[in-house]
Tab-separated table of C-alpha atoms in Angstrom:
chain	number	residue	atom	x	y	z
A	242	MET	CA	15.800	126.543	-44.583
A	243	LEU	CA	12.698	128.519	-45.574
A	244	GLU	CA	12.826	127.047	-49.078
A	245	THR	CA	12.962	123.500	-47.673
A	246	ALA	CA	10.060	124.165	-45.305
A	247	THR	CA	7.993	125.678	-48.117
A	248	THR	CA	8.702	122.698	-50.368
A	249	LEU	CA	7.634	120.247	-47.664
A	250	LEU	CA	4.450	122.262	-47.162
A	251	LEU	CA	3.866	122.045	-50.912
A	252	ALA	CA	4.220	118.247	-50.781
A	253	ILE	CA	1.715	118.040	-47.913
A	254	HIS	CA	-0.673	120.320	-49.788
A	255	LEU	CA	-0.409	118.253	-52.977
A	256	LEU	CA	-0.921	114.922	-51.202
A	257	ALA	CA	-3.906	116.251	-49.282
A	258	MET	CA	-5.536	117.689	-52.389
A	259	ASN	CA	-4.830	114.451	-54.290
A	260	VAL	CA	-6.902	112.507	-51.779
A	261	ALA	CA	-9.581	115.209	-51.568
A	262	SER	CA	-9.950	115.361	-55.357
A	263	ALA	CA	-10.255	111.677	-56.282
A	264	GLY	CA	-10.962	110.121	-52.875
A	265	PRO	CA	-14.744	110.615	-53.198
A	266	LEU	CA	-14.714	108.600	-56.436
A	267	ALA	CA	-12.866	105.747	-54.716
A	268	GLY	CA	-15.267	105.947	-51.771
A	269	ALA	CA	-18.293	105.847	-54.070
A	270	TRP	CA	-16.883	102.810	-55.867
A	271	LEU	CA	-16.326	101.004	-52.557
A	272	ALA	CA	-19.858	101.823	-51.424
A	273	THR	CA	-21.271	100.484	-54.692
A	274	ARG	CA	-19.205	97.312	-54.428
A	275	SER	CA	-20.301	96.770	-50.818
A	276	ARG	CA	-23.912	96.267	-51.913
A	277	ARG	CA	-23.015	93.086	-53.765
A	278	ALA	CA	-20.136	91.818	-51.640
A	279	GLY	CA	-22.091	89.362	-49.500
A	280	ASP	CA	-20.350	88.636	-46.206
A	281	ARG	CA	-17.815	91.414	-46.753
A	282	SER	CA	-20.373	94.143	-47.437
A	283	HIS	CA	-20.078	95.615	-43.938
A	284	ALA	CA	-16.292	95.886	-44.180
A	285	LEU	CA	-16.431	97.575	-47.592
A	286	ASP	CA	-19.122	99.957	-46.375
A	287	ARG	CA	-16.868	100.960	-43.493
A	288	GLY	CA	-13.970	101.323	-45.917
A	289	ALA	CA	-16.067	103.646	-48.082
A	290	ARG	CA	-17.027	105.765	-45.086
A	291	LYS	CA	-13.402	105.925	-43.964
A	292	THR	CA	-12.351	107.009	-47.472
A	293	PHE	CA	-14.959	109.778	-47.499
A	294	GLY	CA	-13.793	110.856	-44.052
A	295	TRP	CA	-10.162	110.979	-45.137
A	296	SER	CA	-11.152	112.951	-48.240
A	297	LEU	CA	-12.932	115.571	-46.145
A	298	ALA	CA	-10.043	115.797	-43.679
A	299	CYS	CA	-7.530	116.103	-46.514
A	300	LEU	CA	-9.570	118.890	-48.100
A	301	ALA	CA	-9.359	120.826	-44.833
A	302	ILE	CA	-5.632	120.105	-44.489
A	303	GLY	CA	-4.942	121.052	-48.102
A	304	ALA	CA	-6.832	124.332	-47.766
A	305	LEU	CA	-5.095	125.169	-44.481
A	306	VAL	CA	-1.597	124.388	-45.753
A	307	GLY	CA	-2.290	126.233	-48.991
A	308	GLY	CA	-3.327	129.279	-46.982
A	309	ILE	CA	-0.160	129.083	-44.909
A	310	MET	CA	1.947	128.956	-48.079
A	311	LEU	CA	0.268	132.112	-49.361
A	312	LEU	CA	1.487	133.896	-46.232
A	313	ALA	CA	5.135	133.072	-47.005
A	314	PRO	CA	7.456	136.108	-46.751
A	315	SER	CA	8.150	136.174	-50.485
A	316	ALA	CA	8.028	139.190	-52.779
A	317	GLY	CA	7.092	136.899	-55.666
A	318	VAL	CA	4.122	135.448	-53.778
A	319	ARG	CA	2.883	138.900	-52.769
A	320	ALA	CA	3.206	140.183	-56.336
A	321	ALA	CA	1.343	137.144	-57.706
A	322	LEU	CA	-1.455	137.558	-55.151
A	323	ALA	CA	-1.876	141.191	-56.155
A	324	ARG	CA	-2.577	140.232	-59.769
A	325	PHE	CA	-5.777	138.348	-58.943
A	326	PRO	CA	-8.988	140.356	-58.444
A	327	ALA	CA	-10.662	140.156	-55.041
A	328	ASP	CA	-13.598	138.122	-56.321
A	329	ALA	CA	-11.199	135.322	-57.299
A	330	TYR	CA	-10.507	134.626	-53.619
A	331	TRP	CA	-14.185	134.660	-52.698
A	332	PHE	CA	-14.849	132.259	-55.555
A	333	ALA	CA	-12.063	129.916	-54.439
A	334	GLY	CA	-13.388	129.888	-50.876
A	335	SER	CA	-16.919	129.115	-52.024
A	336	GLU	CA	-15.658	126.273	-54.211
A	337	LEU	CA	-13.842	124.715	-51.257
A	338	LEU	CA	-16.967	124.960	-49.085
A	339	PHE	CA	-19.069	123.446	-51.870
A	340	SER	CA	-16.665	120.515	-52.207
A	341	ALA	CA	-16.642	119.946	-48.445
A	342	ALA	CA	-20.443	119.918	-48.384
A	343	CYS	CA	-20.545	117.403	-51.254
A	344	ILE	CA	-18.119	115.016	-49.524
A	345	ALA	CA	-20.033	115.226	-46.242
A	346	ALA	CA	-23.285	114.564	-48.103
A	347	CYS	CA	-21.758	111.465	-49.738
A	348	VAL	CA	-21.537	109.845	-46.301
A	349	LYS	CA	-25.154	110.694	-45.510
A	350	LEU	CA	-26.342	109.416	-48.884
A	351	ILE	CA	-24.113	106.364	-49.055
A	352	HIS	CA	-27.144	104.086	-49.497
A	353	ARG	CA	-28.558	106.225	-52.308
A	354	PRO	CA	-26.044	105.384	-55.029
A	355	LYS	CA	-27.168	107.760	-57.765
A	356	LEU	CA	-27.050	110.833	-55.540
A	357	MET	CA	-23.814	109.658	-53.937
A	358	TRP	CA	-22.117	109.229	-57.320
A	359	LEU	CA	-23.432	112.599	-58.482
A	360	LEU	CA	-21.943	114.339	-55.448
A	361	ALA	CA	-18.655	112.425	-55.696
A	362	ALA	CA	-18.326	113.361	-59.365
A	363	ALA	CA	-19.216	116.981	-58.578
A	364	THR	CA	-16.462	117.104	-55.959
A	365	ALA	CA	-13.847	115.574	-58.243
A	366	THR	CA	-14.668	117.730	-61.254
A	367	ASN	CA	-14.917	120.870	-59.125
A	368	LEU	CA	-11.524	120.397	-57.465
A	369	LEU	CA	-9.733	119.044	-60.527
A	370	TYR	CA	-11.094	121.696	-62.871
A	371	HIS	CA	-10.577	124.853	-60.846
A	372	PHE	CA	-7.597	124.460	-58.549
A	373	PRO	CA	-4.732	122.667	-60.395
A	374	PRO	CA	-4.527	125.150	-63.311
A	375	LEU	CA	-5.089	128.100	-60.978
A	376	MET	CA	-2.261	126.989	-58.697
A	377	ALA	CA	-0.035	126.253	-61.699
A	378	VAL	CA	-0.497	129.813	-62.952
A	379	PHE	CA	0.074	131.202	-59.469
A	380	GLY	CA	3.252	129.151	-59.026
A	381	GLU	CA	4.675	130.335	-62.337
A	382	LEU	CA	3.933	133.969	-61.486
A	383	ALA	CA	5.372	133.685	-57.980
A	384	ALA	CA	8.642	132.379	-59.452
A	385	ASN	CA	8.764	134.723	-62.436
A	386	GLY	CA	6.561	137.791	-62.676
A	387	ASP	CA	7.339	138.105	-66.396
A	388	TRP	CA	5.750	134.728	-67.140
A	389	ALA	CA	2.510	136.546	-68.052
A	390	ALA	CA	2.250	140.159	-69.157
A	391	ASP	CA	-1.302	140.735	-67.905
A	392	ALA	CA	-1.405	143.046	-64.887
A	393	VAL	CA	-4.748	141.696	-63.633
A	394	LEU	CA	-5.758	138.072	-64.171
A	395	ASP	CA	-9.506	138.002	-64.686
A	396	ARG	CA	-11.351	134.823	-65.677
A	397	PRO	CA	-10.946	135.145	-69.475
A	398	THR	CA	-7.228	135.769	-69.008
A	399	LEU	CA	-6.888	132.782	-66.686
A	400	ARG	CA	-8.650	130.480	-69.138
A	401	ARG	CA	-6.228	131.590	-71.831
A	402	LEU	CA	-3.237	130.945	-69.575
A	403	TRP	CA	-4.608	127.518	-68.639
A	404	LEU	CA	-4.092	126.396	-72.231
A	405	ARG	CA	-0.352	127.049	-72.148
A	406	PRO	CA	1.527	123.723	-72.397
A	407	GLU	CA	3.372	124.107	-69.081
A	408	VAL	CA	0.046	124.612	-67.282
A	409	LEU	CA	-1.948	122.016	-69.196
A	410	SER	CA	0.668	119.286	-68.712
A	411	LEU	CA	0.935	119.980	-64.978
A	412	TRP	CA	-2.863	119.930	-64.765
A	413	VAL	CA	-3.080	116.457	-66.340
A	414	HIS	CA	-0.176	115.239	-64.216
A	415	PHE	CA	-1.948	116.350	-61.028
A	416	ALA	CA	-5.205	114.654	-62.068
A	417	LEU	CA	-3.416	111.343	-62.642
A	418	ALA	CA	-1.514	111.703	-59.368
A	419	SER	CA	-4.831	112.266	-57.598
A	420	ILE	CA	-6.193	108.971	-58.904
A	421	ALA	CA	-3.026	107.103	-57.915
A	422	VAL	CA	-2.805	108.567	-54.411
A	423	ALA	CA	-6.537	108.480	-53.654
A	424	PHE	CA	-7.119	104.884	-54.752
A	425	ALA	CA	-4.049	103.712	-52.834
A	426	ALA	CA	-5.385	105.604	-49.808
A	427	ALA	CA	-8.780	103.925	-50.255
A	428	LEU	CA	-7.091	100.516	-50.152
A	429	ALA	CA	-5.253	101.574	-46.996
A	430	ALA	CA	-8.585	102.701	-45.521
A	431	CYS	CA	-10.078	99.254	-46.155
A	432	HIS	CA	-7.162	97.632	-44.356
A	433	ARG	CA	-7.502	100.159	-41.536
A	434	VAL	CA	-11.137	99.318	-40.768
A	435	ALA	CA	-10.640	95.537	-40.947
A	436	THR	CA	-10.869	94.239	-37.380
A	437	SER	CA	-10.692	90.525	-38.146
A	438	ALA	CA	-9.679	88.092	-40.850
A	439	ALA	CA	-13.299	87.915	-41.969
A	440	GLU	CA	-13.241	91.655	-42.654
A	441	SER	CA	-9.934	91.666	-44.519
A	442	VAL	CA	-9.893	93.223	-47.965
A	443	ASP	CA	-11.008	90.721	-50.584
A	444	ALA	CA	-8.675	90.054	-53.489
A	445	GLY	CA	-11.009	91.523	-56.106
A	446	THR	CA	-11.326	94.855	-54.329
A	447	ALA	CA	-7.588	95.086	-53.716
A	448	ARG	CA	-6.766	94.225	-57.333
A	449	ARG	CA	-9.118	96.842	-58.741
A	450	LEU	CA	-8.045	99.655	-56.431
A	451	ALA	CA	-4.368	98.882	-56.983
A	452	GLY	CA	-4.938	98.468	-60.718
A	453	CYS	CA	-6.474	101.947	-61.000
A	454	ALA	CA	-3.622	103.452	-58.986
A	455	LEU	CA	-1.061	101.565	-61.101
A	456	ALA	CA	-2.602	102.664	-64.406
A	457	ALA	CA	-2.607	106.297	-63.285
A	458	THR	CA	1.013	106.014	-62.135
A	459	VAL	CA	2.155	104.491	-65.432
A	460	LEU	CA	0.350	107.206	-67.410
A	461	GLN	CA	2.245	109.832	-65.452
A	462	ILE	CA	5.442	108.766	-67.257
A	463	PRO	CA	4.500	110.127	-70.725
A	464	VAL	CA	2.718	113.086	-69.119
A	465	GLY	CA	5.847	113.793	-67.073
A	466	ILE	CA	7.914	113.821	-70.270
A	467	TRP	CA	5.376	116.221	-71.767
A	468	LEU	CA	5.672	118.417	-68.674
A	469	LEU	CA	9.463	118.459	-68.957
A	470	LEU	CA	9.372	119.324	-72.665
A	471	ALA	CA	6.772	122.045	-72.041
A	472	SER	CA	8.954	123.724	-69.424
A	473	ASP	CA	11.139	126.673	-70.356
A	474	GLN	CA	14.805	126.134	-71.167
A	475	ALA	CA	16.061	127.304	-67.772
A	476	SER	CA	13.803	124.836	-65.945
A	477	GLN	CA	14.841	121.996	-68.241
A	478	GLN	CA	18.508	122.724	-67.683
A	479	ALA	CA	17.957	122.877	-63.919
A	480	MET	CA	16.391	119.395	-63.871
A	481	MET	CA	18.992	117.992	-66.265
A	482	GLY	CA	21.960	118.828	-64.046
A	483	GLY	CA	21.974	122.604	-63.788
A	484	SER	CA	20.580	122.625	-60.249
A	485	TRP	CA	21.359	119.771	-57.879
A	486	PRO	CA	18.087	120.085	-55.862
A	487	ALA	CA	16.026	119.987	-59.074
A	488	THR	CA	18.079	117.150	-60.549
A	489	ILE	CA	18.003	115.048	-57.382
A	490	GLY	CA	14.294	115.754	-57.007
A	491	LEU	CA	13.505	114.561	-60.523
A	492	ALA	CA	15.845	111.555	-60.478
A	493	GLY	CA	14.790	110.538	-56.977
A	494	GLY	CA	11.111	110.907	-57.822
A	495	VAL	CA	11.425	108.714	-60.906
A	496	TRP	CA	13.455	106.106	-59.005
A	497	VAL	CA	10.982	105.881	-56.115
A	498	ALA	CA	8.059	105.831	-58.559
A	499	LEU	CA	9.439	102.559	-59.925
A	500	GLY	CA	9.062	101.118	-56.432
A	501	VAL	CA	5.500	102.443	-56.308
A	502	MET	CA	4.679	100.658	-59.549
A	503	GLN	CA	6.279	97.445	-58.299
A	504	SER	CA	4.191	97.471	-55.112
A	505	LEU	CA	0.957	98.343	-56.903
A	506	ALA	CA	1.601	95.680	-59.547
A	507	THR	CA	2.181	93.088	-56.825
A	508	ILE	CA	-1.162	93.967	-55.241
A	509	ALA	CA	-2.951	94.081	-58.613
A	510	TRP	CA	-1.680	90.584	-59.379
A	511	GLY	CA	-3.265	89.246	-56.209
A	512	ASP	CA	-0.510	89.358	-53.572
A	513	ASP	CA	-2.059	91.917	-51.228
A	514	ASP	CA	-1.334	92.450	-47.563
A	515	ARG	CA	-1.119	95.405	-45.210
A	516	ARG	CA	2.640	95.702	-45.570
A	517	GLN	CA	2.524	95.934	-49.360
A	518	THR	CA	-0.191	98.590	-49.203
A	519	PHE	CA	1.733	100.507	-46.540
A	520	ARG	CA	4.870	100.343	-48.699
A	521	ALA	CA	3.014	101.685	-51.735
A	522	CYS	CA	1.550	104.592	-49.744
A	523	VAL	CA	4.904	105.495	-48.188
A	524	LEU	CA	6.656	105.392	-51.561
A	525	LEU	CA	3.923	107.544	-53.105
A	526	THR	CA	4.485	110.104	-50.361
A	527	ILE	CA	8.248	110.096	-50.934
A	528	THR	CA	7.696	110.467	-54.688
A	529	VAL	CA	5.562	113.574	-54.175
A	530	VAL	CA	8.207	115.067	-51.868
A	531	PHE	CA	10.954	114.500	-54.446
A	532	MET	CA	8.850	115.926	-57.267
A	533	SER	CA	7.958	118.962	-55.156
A	534	PHE	CA	11.660	119.715	-54.774
A	535	ALA	CA	12.131	119.294	-58.530
A	536	LEU	CA	9.221	121.611	-59.330
A	537	ARG	CA	10.158	124.429	-56.968
A	538	SER	CA	13.884	124.255	-57.699
A	539	SER	CA	13.360	124.282	-61.466
A	540	ARG	CA	11.038	127.274	-61.210
A	541	SER	CA	13.579	129.100	-59.069
A	542	ALA	CA	16.116	128.666	-61.863
A	543	ASN	CA	13.860	130.764	-64.086
A	544	ALA	CA	13.031	133.368	-61.448
A	545	GLY	CA	12.574	136.855	-62.768
A	546	PRO	CA	11.382	140.197	-61.470
A	547	ALA	CA	7.811	140.768	-60.421
A	548	PRO	CA	6.250	143.445	-62.577
A	549	ALA	CA	4.801	146.554	-61.029
A	550	ILE	CA	1.082	146.246	-60.429
A	551	ASP	CA	-1.276	149.039	-61.393
A	552	ALA	CA	-3.308	149.528	-58.234
A	553	THR	CA	-6.095	151.291	-60.104
A	554	ALA	CA	-6.497	148.303	-62.415
A	555	GLY	CA	-6.902	146.001	-59.442
A	556	ASP	CA	-9.440	148.349	-57.838
A	557	ALA	CA	-11.413	148.478	-61.058
A	558	GLN	CA	-12.086	144.777	-60.820
């Protein structure tokens, strides 16, 4: 029961951070498009503001859920936490506050495109550079303390671990997922703010948002294969039939992702309506839930002991 609850929390955390990471880019694009949209400029401007608002809310939700997950009663989690120096947590907190400030400023500067784009890009690069590889390393250590031999993970050590294939592939996969989820959410935001037929999402906007989400989703296929091949043998065997939760998670995620691509392709080809957008967003959510089960279950298959931590080494940092 605890494992299921933790996996669902992971899915919520991932979805929230997907929107927070790439949502500002989608919002900035909508704001830029609104300035040359004629009669629909007001609707697109509201859609951009809604997207920025959702991005900020998702950043708060992602940080909160991530914090709750760190409090899980798990020896592996506690051992992994102990291997990071104290300044790593202060740095992570400051990065989250910086990103929140940038997103909030995007709304205030929505009519100053250069500054808005600068802040949106700063948010995306900040969140996508620091947190996915850090969380990938933490997840590996929480499942298997022998994954890395270093007792204390300072910044040079972390950068070295980030280049390991299992971390790098998951990092790229998360970045692509962020684009897919955030741009689909931006399209949903445009539908949400439309109060009349005159404010409905124009075909060009819908096609471009869905096209970006579709391209990112398609690219996740080869990256997903890379991620599978980069995983250790125990994790591969778990997803290939050795563990039914991991196998069902992977197979179910791939199957539902086909439905995501079908919905996004339909929108990108010009057949957009609220129901198709809603279907794409729901299927994206289900895909993330399935893949979260696959990720956690496959890591559990390779679980190992947490190494003893030298308290004096941690204090020295």
